[in-house]
Coordinates of C-alpha atoms and ligand atoms in Angstrom, one line a residue:
Chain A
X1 CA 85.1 87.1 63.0
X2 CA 83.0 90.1 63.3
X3 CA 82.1 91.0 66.8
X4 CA 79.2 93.5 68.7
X5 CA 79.8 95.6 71.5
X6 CA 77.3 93.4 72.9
X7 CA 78.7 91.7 76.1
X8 CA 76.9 89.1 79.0
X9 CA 77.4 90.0 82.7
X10 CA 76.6 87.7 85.8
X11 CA 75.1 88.9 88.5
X12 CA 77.1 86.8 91.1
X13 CA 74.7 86.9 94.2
X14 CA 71.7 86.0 91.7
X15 CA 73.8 83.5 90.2
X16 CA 73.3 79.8 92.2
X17 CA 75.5 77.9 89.8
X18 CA 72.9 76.0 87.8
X19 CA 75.2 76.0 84.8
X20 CA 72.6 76.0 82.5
X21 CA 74.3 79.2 80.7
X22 CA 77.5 77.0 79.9
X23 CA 75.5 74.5 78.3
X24 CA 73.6 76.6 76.0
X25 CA 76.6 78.8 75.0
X26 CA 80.1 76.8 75.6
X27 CA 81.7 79.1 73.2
X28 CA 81.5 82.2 75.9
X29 CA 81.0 80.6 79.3
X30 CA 82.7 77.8 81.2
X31 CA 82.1 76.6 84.6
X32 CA 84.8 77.2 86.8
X33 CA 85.5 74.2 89.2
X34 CA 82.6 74.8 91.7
X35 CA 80.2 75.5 89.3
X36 CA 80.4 79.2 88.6
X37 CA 80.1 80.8 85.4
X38 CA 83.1 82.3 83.7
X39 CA 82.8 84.4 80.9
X40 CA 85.3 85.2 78.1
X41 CA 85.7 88.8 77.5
X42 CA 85.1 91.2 75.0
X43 CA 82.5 91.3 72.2
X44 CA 79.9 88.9 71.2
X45 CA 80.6 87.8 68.0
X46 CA 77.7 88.2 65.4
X47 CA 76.7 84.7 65.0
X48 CA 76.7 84.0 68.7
X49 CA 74.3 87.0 69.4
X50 CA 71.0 84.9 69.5
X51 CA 72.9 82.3 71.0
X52 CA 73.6 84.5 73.8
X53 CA 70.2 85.9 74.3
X54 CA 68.5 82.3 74.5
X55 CA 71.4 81.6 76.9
X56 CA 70.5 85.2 79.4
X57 CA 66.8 84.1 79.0
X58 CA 67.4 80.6 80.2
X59 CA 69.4 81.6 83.7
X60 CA 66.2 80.4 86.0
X61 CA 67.9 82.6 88.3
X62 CA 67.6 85.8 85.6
X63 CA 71.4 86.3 86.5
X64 CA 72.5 86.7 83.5
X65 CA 72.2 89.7 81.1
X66 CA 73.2 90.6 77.3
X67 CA 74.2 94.4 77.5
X68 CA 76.0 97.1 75.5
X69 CA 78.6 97.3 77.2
X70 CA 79.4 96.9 81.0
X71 CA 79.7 99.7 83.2
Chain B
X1 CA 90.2 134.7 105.3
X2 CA 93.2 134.5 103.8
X3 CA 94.3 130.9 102.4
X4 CA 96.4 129.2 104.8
X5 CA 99.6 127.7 104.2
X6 CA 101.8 124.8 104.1
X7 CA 100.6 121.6 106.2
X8 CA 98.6 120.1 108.2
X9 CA 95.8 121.6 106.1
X10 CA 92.4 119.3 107.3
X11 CA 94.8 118.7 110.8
X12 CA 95.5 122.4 111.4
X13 CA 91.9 122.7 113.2
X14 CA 92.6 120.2 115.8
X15 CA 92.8 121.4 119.4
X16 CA 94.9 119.3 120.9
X17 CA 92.9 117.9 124.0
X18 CA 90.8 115.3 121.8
X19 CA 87.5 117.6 122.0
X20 CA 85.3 118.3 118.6
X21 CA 85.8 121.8 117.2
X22 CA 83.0 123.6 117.7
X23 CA 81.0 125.6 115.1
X24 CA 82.3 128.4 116.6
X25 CA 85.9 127.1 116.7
X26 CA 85.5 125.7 113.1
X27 CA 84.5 129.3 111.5
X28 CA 87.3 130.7 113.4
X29 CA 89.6 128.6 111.7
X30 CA 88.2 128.6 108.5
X31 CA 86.0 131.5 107.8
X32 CA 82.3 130.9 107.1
X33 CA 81.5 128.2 104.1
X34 CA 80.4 129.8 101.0
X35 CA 76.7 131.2 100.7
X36 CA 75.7 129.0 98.0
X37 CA 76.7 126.4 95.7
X38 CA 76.1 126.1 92.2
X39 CA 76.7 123.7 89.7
X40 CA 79.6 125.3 88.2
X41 CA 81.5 124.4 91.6
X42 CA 82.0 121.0 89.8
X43 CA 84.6 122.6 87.6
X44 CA 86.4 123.7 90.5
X45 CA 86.6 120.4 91.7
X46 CA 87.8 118.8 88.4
X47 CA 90.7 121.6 88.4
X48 CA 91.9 120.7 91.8
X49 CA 92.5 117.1 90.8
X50 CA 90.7 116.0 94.2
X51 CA 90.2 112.1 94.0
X52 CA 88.4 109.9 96.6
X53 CA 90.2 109.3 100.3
X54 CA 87.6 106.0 101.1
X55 CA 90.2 103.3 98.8
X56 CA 89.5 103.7 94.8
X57 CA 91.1 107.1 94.5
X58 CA 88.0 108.0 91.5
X59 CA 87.9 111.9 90.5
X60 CA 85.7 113.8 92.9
X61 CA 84.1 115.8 89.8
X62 CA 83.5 113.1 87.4
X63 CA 81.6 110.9 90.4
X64 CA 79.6 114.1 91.0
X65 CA 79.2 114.6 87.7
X66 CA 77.6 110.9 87.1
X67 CA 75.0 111.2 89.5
X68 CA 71.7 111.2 87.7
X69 CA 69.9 114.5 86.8
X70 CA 66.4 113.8 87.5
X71 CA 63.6 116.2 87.9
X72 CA 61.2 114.0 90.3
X73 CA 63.9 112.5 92.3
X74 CA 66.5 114.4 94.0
X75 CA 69.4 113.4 95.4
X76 CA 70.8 112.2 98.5
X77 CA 74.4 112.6 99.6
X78 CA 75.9 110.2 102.2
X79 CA 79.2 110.8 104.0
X80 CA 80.6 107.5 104.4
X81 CA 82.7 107.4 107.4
X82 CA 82.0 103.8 108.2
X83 CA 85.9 103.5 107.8
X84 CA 85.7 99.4 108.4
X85 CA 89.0 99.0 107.9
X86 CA 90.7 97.8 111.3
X87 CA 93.8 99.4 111.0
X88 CA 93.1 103.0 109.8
X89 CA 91.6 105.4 112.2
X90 CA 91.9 109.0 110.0
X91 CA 88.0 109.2 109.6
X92 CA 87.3 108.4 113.0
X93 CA 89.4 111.0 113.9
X94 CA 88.1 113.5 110.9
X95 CA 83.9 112.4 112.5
X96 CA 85.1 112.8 116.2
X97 CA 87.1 116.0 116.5
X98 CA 86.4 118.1 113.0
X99 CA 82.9 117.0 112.4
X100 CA 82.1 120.6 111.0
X101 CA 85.1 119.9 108.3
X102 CA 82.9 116.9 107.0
X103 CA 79.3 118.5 107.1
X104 CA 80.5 121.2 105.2
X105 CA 81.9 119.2 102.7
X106 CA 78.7 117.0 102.4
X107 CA 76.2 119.9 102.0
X108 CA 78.7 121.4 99.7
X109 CA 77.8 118.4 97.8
X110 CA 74.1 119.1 98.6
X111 CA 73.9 122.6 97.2
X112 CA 75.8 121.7 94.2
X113 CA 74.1 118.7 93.0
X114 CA 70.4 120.1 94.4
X115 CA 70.3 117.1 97.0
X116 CA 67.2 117.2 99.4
X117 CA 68.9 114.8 102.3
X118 CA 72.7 114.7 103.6
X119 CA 73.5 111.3 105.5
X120 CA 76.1 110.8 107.8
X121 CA 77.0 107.4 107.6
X122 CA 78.9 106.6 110.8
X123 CA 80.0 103.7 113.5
X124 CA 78.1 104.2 116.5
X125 CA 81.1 105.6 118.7
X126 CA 80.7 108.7 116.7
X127 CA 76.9 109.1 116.7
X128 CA 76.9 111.9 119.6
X129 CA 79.6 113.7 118.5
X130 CA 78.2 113.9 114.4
X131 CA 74.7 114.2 116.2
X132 CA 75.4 117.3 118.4
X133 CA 77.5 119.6 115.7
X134 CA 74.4 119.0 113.9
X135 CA 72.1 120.4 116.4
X136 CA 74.5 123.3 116.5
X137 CA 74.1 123.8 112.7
X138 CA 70.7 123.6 113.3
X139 CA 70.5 126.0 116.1
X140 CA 72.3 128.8 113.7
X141 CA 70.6 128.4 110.4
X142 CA 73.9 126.9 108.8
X143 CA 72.4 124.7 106.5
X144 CA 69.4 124.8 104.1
X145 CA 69.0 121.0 104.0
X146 CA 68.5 118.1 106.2
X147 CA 71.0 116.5 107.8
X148 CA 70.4 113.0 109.5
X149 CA 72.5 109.8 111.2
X150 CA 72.4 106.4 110.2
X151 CA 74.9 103.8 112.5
X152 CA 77.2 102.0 110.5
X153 CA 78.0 98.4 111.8
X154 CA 80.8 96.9 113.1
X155 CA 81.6 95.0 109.6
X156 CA 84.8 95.5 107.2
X157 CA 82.5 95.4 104.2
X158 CA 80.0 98.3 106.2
X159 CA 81.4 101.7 104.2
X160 CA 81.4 100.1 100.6
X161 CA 78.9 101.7 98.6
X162 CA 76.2 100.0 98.0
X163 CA 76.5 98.2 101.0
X164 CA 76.5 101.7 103.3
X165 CA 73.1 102.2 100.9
X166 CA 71.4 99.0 101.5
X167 CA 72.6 99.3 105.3
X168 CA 70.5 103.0 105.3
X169 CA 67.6 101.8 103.5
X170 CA 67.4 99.4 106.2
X171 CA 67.6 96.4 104.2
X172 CA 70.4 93.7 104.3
X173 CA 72.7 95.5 106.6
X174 CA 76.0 95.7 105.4
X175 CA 76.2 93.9 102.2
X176 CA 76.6 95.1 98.9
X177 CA 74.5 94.7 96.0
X178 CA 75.4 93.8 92.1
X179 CA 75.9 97.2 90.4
X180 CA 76.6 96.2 87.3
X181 CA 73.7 96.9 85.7
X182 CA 72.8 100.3 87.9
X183 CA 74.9 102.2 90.3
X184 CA 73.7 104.0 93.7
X185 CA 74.6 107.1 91.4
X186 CA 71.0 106.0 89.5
X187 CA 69.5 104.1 91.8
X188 CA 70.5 104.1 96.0
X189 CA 69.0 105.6 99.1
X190 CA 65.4 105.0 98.9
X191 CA 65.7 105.0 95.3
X192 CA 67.4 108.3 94.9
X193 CA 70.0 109.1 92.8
X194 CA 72.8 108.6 95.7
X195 CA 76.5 110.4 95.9
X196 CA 78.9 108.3 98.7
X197 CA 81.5 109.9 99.6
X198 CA 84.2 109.3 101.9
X199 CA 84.9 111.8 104.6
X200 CA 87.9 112.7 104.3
X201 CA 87.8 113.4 101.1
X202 CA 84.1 115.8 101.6
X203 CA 86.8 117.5 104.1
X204 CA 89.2 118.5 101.3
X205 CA 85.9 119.5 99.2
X206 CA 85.0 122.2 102.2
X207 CA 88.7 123.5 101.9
X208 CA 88.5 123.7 98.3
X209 CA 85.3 125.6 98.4
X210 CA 86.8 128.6 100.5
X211 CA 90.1 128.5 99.2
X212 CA 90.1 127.2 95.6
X213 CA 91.8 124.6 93.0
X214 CA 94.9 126.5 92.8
X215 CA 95.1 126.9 96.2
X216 CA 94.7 123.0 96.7
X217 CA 97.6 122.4 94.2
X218 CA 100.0 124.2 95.8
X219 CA 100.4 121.2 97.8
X220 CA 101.5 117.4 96.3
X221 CA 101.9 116.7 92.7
X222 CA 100.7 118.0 89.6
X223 CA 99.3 114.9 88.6
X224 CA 98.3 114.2 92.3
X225 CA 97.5 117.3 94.0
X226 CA 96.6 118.0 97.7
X227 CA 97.1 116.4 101.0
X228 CA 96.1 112.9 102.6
X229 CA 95.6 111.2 106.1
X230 CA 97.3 108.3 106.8
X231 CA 97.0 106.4 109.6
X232 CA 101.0 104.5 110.5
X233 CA 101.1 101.6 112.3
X234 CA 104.3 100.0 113.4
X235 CA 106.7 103.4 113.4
X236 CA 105.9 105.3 116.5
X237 CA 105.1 103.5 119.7
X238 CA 101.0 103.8 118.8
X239 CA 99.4 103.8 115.9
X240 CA 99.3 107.8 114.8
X241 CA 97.4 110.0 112.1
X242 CA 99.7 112.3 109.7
X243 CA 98.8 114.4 107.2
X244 CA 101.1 114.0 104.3
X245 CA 101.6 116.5 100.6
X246 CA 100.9 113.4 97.7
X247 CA 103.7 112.6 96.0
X248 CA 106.5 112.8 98.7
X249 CA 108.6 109.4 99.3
X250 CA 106.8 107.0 101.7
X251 CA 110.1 107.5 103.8
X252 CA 110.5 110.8 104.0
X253 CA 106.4 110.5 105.0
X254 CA 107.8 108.2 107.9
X255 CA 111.2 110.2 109.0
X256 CA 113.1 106.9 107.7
X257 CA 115.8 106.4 105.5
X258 CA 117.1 104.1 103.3
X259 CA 119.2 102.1 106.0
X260 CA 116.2 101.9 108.1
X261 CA 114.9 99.5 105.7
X262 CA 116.5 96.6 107.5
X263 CA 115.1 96.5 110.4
X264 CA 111.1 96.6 108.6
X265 CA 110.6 92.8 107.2
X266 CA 107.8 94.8 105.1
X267 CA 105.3 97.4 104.4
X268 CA 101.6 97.0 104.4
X269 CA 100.2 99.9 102.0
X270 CA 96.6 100.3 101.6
X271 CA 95.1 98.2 104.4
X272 CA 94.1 94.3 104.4
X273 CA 92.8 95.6 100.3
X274 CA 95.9 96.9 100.0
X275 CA 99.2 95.2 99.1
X276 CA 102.5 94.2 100.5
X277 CA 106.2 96.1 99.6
X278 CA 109.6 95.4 100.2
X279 CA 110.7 97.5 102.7
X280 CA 113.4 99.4 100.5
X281 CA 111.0 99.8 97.5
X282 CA 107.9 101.2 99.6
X283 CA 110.7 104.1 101.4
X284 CA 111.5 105.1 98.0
X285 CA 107.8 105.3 96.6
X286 CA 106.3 108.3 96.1
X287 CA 103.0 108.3 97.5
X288 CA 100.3 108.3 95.0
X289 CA 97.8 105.9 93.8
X290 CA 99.0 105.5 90.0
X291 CA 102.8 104.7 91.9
X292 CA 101.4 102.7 94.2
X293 CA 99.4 100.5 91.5
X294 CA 102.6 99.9 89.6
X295 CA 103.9 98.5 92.4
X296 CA 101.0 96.0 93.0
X297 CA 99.5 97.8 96.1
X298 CA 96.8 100.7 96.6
X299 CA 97.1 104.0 99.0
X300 CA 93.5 102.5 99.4
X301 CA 92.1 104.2 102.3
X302 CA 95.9 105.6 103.8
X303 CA 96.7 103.0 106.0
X304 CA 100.7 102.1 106.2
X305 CA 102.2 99.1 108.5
X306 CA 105.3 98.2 109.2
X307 CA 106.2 94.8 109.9
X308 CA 108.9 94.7 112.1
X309 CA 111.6 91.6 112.6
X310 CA 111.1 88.9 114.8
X311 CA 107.6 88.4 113.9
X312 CA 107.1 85.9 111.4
X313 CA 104.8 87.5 108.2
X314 CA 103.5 84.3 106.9
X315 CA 101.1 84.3 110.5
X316 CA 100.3 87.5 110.2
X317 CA 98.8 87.4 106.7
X318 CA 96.7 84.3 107.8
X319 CA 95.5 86.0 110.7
X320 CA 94.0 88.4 108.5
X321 CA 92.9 86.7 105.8
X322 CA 90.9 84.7 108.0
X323 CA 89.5 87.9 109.3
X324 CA 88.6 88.9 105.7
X325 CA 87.5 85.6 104.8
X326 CA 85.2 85.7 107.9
X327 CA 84.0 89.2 106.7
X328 CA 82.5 88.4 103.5
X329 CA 78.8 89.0 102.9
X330 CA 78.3 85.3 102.1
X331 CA 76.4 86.1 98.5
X332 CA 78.6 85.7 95.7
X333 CA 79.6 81.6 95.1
X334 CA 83.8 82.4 93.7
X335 CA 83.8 85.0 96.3
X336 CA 82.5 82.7 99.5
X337 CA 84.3 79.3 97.8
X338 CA 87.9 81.5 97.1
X339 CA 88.0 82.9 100.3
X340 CA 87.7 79.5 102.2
X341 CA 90.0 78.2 99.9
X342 CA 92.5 80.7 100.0
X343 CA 92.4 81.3 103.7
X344 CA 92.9 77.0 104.2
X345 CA 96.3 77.6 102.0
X346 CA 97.1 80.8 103.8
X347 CA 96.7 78.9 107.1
X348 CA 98.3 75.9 106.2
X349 CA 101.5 77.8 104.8
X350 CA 101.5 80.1 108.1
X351 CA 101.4 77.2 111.0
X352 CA 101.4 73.6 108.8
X353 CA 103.4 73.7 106.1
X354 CA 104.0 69.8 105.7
X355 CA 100.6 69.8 104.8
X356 CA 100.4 72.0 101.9
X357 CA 101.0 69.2 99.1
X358 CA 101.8 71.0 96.3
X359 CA 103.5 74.1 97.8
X360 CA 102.3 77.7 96.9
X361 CA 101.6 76.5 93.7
X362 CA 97.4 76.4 93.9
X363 CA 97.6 80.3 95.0
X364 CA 98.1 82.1 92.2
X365 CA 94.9 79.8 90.2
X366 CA 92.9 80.7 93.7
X367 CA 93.5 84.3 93.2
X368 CA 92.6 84.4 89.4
X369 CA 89.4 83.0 90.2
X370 CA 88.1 85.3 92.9
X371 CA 89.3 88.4 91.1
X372 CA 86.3 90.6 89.4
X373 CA 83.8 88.0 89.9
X374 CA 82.3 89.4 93.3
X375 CA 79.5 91.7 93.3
X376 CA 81.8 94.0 95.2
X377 CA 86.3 94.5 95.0
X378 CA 85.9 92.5 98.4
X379 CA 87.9 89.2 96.8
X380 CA 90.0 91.1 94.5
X381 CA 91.4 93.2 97.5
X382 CA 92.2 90.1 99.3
X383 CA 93.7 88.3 96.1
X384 CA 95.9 91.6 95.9
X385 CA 96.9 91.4 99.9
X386 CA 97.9 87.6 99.2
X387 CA 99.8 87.8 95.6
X388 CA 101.9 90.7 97.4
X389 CA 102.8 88.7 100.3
X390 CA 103.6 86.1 98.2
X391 CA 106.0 88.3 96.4
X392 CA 107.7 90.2 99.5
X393 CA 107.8 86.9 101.9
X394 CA 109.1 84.7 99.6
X395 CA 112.3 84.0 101.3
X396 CA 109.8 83.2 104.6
X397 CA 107.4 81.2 102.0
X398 CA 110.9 79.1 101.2
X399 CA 111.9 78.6 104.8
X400 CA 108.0 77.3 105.9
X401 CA 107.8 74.7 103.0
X402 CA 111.5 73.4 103.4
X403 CA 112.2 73.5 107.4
X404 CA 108.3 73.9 108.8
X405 CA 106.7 76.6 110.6
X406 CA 108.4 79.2 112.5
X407 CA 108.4 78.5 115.5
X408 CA 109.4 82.6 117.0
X409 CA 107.5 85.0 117.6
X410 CA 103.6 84.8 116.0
X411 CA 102.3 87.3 118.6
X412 CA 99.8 89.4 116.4
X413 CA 101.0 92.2 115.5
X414 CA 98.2 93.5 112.3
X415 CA 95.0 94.4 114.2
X416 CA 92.1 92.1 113.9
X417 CA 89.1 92.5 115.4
X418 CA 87.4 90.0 117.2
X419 CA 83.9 90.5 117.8
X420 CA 82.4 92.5 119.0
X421 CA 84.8 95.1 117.8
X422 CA 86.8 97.1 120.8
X423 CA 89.0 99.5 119.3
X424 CA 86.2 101.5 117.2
X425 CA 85.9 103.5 120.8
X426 CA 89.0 105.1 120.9
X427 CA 89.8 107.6 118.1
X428 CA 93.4 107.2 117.2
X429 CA 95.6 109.8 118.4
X430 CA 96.5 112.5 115.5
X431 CA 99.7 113.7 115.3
X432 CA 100.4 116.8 113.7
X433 CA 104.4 117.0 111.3
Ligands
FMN1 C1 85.5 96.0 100.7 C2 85.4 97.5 100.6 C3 85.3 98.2 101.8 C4 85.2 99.6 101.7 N1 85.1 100.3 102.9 C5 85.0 101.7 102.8 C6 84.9 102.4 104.0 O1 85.0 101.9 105.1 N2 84.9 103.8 103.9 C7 84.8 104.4 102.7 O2 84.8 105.6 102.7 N3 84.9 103.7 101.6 C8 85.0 102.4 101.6 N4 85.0 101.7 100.4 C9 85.0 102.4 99.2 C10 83.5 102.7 98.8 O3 83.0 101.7 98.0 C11 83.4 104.0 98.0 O4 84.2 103.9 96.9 C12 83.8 105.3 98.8 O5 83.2 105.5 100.0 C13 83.5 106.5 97.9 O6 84.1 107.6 98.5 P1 85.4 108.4 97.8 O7 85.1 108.4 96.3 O8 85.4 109.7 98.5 O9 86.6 107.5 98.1 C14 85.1 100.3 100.5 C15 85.2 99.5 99.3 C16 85.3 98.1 99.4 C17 85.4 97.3 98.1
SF4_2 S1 72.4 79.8 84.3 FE1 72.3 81.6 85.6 S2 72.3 80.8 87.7 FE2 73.0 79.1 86.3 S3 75.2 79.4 86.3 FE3 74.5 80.5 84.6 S4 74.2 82.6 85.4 FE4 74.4 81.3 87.2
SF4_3 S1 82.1 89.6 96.4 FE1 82.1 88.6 98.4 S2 82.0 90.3 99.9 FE2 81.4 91.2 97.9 S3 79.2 91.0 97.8 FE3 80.0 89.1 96.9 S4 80.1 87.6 98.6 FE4 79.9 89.7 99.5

């Protein structure tokens, strides 16, 4: 599986919880048992990419973002 | 001047009666500060190994380094000596009696990194103290940049970064924002590229200014050079303020040996972000941050306690996480549901065991979800202060789940402030080995 160096990060006191993100991309993010997003580390691979973006454009909270790398 | 020797280096100013150095006083000790400061002072700093005395022990150079170059927006510097943790008291002592130590240090920074503003960020107890060596500076053309005073509040969470930023730009006091995406180094004071630094640690930059990198490294380790403050609870009969070389065995720090483990149930390294050791383990460490990590605690900010017998640990760790779970900023949904879930385990294992169904067992799960999903370290300081309790109370953890609470002595021993917060007036005493 080829991966990016692309990676999502939460902002957690934008994020509400809405788990909208999960839905739209259950292969990086789970909810964890009150509602927050967890995401799995490391790089997103290739074919999840656009995935991903449609996923950080959906957060109604912008709380999520698809970035190079964290810092 | 010629460089002076051995230790107490930042302690070797202090006059004994409690009193600020004045400016007068301070030159006296040290010799005047260099004229000017150029960028190539950054070097310096990168040879003498200096890391950061306010709890993440990051490189002094490389932060300086990292702080946006910008042609339209200069910098700001802020001396962060909002030292919210309850139990240490060395930069209250450092922003009460050698103020002149830390303004030095912080327009240091100024001059080197072209900064337009120095802010001294500070609980209000210091205010006339930081406030009057500044109008002395001012009154002999010391500086060639501004200096001003922001109040810190009363709030464990004040002197984190971002938060001390948003707390100066007047704007939710005392709580941090997400930096993820842009640090205060790009972004903080009034949308300045912003250096924080703690204190203590702007001290050690004015000494390394007169006297130099090789001059700092004659003291601690090579791979952890210098001198630190730490503030000792539990081992004289008040709290007191050493200055320690890096590197040296927490015991020898202390005066203890080996067979004085057994009367110390355990040692609190780091402060309530900090972690707990076994008594015989922490003598033996030497003190430095990478030693200190392996043993799943932090120097954090310097703070040591030692717990003695007779007072049962389990309370005193609830106490406290309480305290920290009351001292959250509220924004960050693992960090505010962990907390209250973690300090309802906490609290049942310290006074109602019976009712913890399930044991300890939920803890470790708690912990693994609070960790690095906060806006700030907040919840991953207290996950660390919890696992290590975990690890150096077990035999106490044992005795509460099989035979019920303790029922000796749960006087509080681990200071915890309780609104409004009392002991911020009086500047730990300093002692001077
Ligand atoms: C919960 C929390 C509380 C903190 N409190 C302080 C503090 O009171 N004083 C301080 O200097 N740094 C504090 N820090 C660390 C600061 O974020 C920052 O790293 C530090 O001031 C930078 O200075 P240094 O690099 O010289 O250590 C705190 C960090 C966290 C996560
Ligand atoms: S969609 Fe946005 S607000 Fe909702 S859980 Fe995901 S990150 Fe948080
Ligand atoms: S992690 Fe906790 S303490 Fe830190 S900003 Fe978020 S809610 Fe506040």
């Amino acid at each position: 599986m080829k991966r990016t160096a692309l990676t999502l990060i939460v902002d957690p006191i934008a994020c509400d919880g809405h788990g909208v993100c999960a839905e739209l991309l259950p292969e990086r993010i789970r909810l964890d048992r009150w509602g927050f997003p967890i995401i799995e580390a490391g790089g997103i691979p290739v074919k999840l990419v656009d995935h991903a973006r449609r996923a950080a454009e959906s957060c109604p909270r912008l709380a999520l973002s698809l970035v190079e790398r964290p810092l | 001047m010629a460089a002076p020797e051995g230790i107490p280096r930042l302690l070797a100013g202090l006059n004994g009666d409690g009193r600020a150095l004045s400016l007068d006083e301070h030159v006296n000790q040290w010799g005047p500060p260099p004229a000017s400061m150029s960028a190539s002072f950054i070097d310096e700093l990168d040879r003498s190994g200096l890391r950061g005395h306010g709890g993440a022990w990051f490189p002094v150079g490389a932060k300086w380094r990292s702080v946006r170059r910008s042609i339209t927006k200069r910098p700001i510097i802020v001396a962060n000596g909002a030292e919210g943790e309850p139990a240490s008291g060395k930069d209250r002592l450092l922003v009460h009696q050698l103020p002149h130590l830390v303004l030095d240090g912080a327009v240091m920074a100024a001059g080197a990194l072209g900064a337009s503003r120095v802010i001294v960020h500070v609980p209000g107890s210091a205010i006339p103290t930081v406030e009057s060596s500044i109008e002395e500076r001012r009154r002999f053309g010391v500086d060639s940049v501004d200096i001003e005073v922001v109040e810190a509040p009363d709030r464990f969470l004040a002197g984190q970064e971002s938060a001390a930023v948003n707390t100066i730009n007047n704007r939710n006091s005392a709580r941090p924002s997400f930096t993820g995406l842009t640090t205060v180094r790009d972004s903080g004071v009034g949308g300045r590229p912003t250096l924080v630094q703690n204190v203590e640690s702007l001290a050690h930059v004015a000494l390394i200014a007169r006297f130099g990198a090789d001059w700092f490294r004659r003291e601690g380790t090579p791979e952890s050079p210098g001198t630190a403050l730490l503030t000792v609870t539990g081992r004289w009969a008040e709290p007191q303020i050493i200055e320690i070389p890096l590197g040296i065995p927490l015991g020898h720090a202390l005066g203890l040996r080996q067979e004085d483990a057994r009367g110390i149930q355990g040692v609190l390294l780091g402060g309530y972000g900090g972690g707990w050791l076994t008594a015989a383990a922490a003598l033996d460490m030497p003190l430095t941050e990478d030693a200190a990590r392996q043993y799943g605690s932090s120097i954090g900010a310097g703070v040591v306690a030692l717990l003695p017998s007779g007072i049962c640990p389990l309370s005193e760790v609830s106490r406290v996480v309480t305290y920290l779970e009351g001292q959250g900023a509220g924004q960050c949904g693992p960090c505010v549901n962990g907390l209250a879930g973690l300090d309802l385990v906490m609290e049942k294992l310290a006074f109602r065991p019976s009712s913890l169904h399930g044991g300890v067992s939920t803890i470790p799960g708690l912990c693994d979800l609070v960790e690095g999903r906060g806006a700030c370290r907040h919840p991953d300081g207290v996950a660390r202060f919890i696992r290590s309790a975990l690890r150096v109370f077990a035999d106490h953890v044992e005795l509460h789940l099989s035979r019920g609470a303790c029922r000796g002595n749960t006087a509080p021993m681990l200071p915890v402030p309780t609104r409004p917060q009392s002991s911020q007036s009086s500047p730990l005493r300093p002692v001077v080995r």
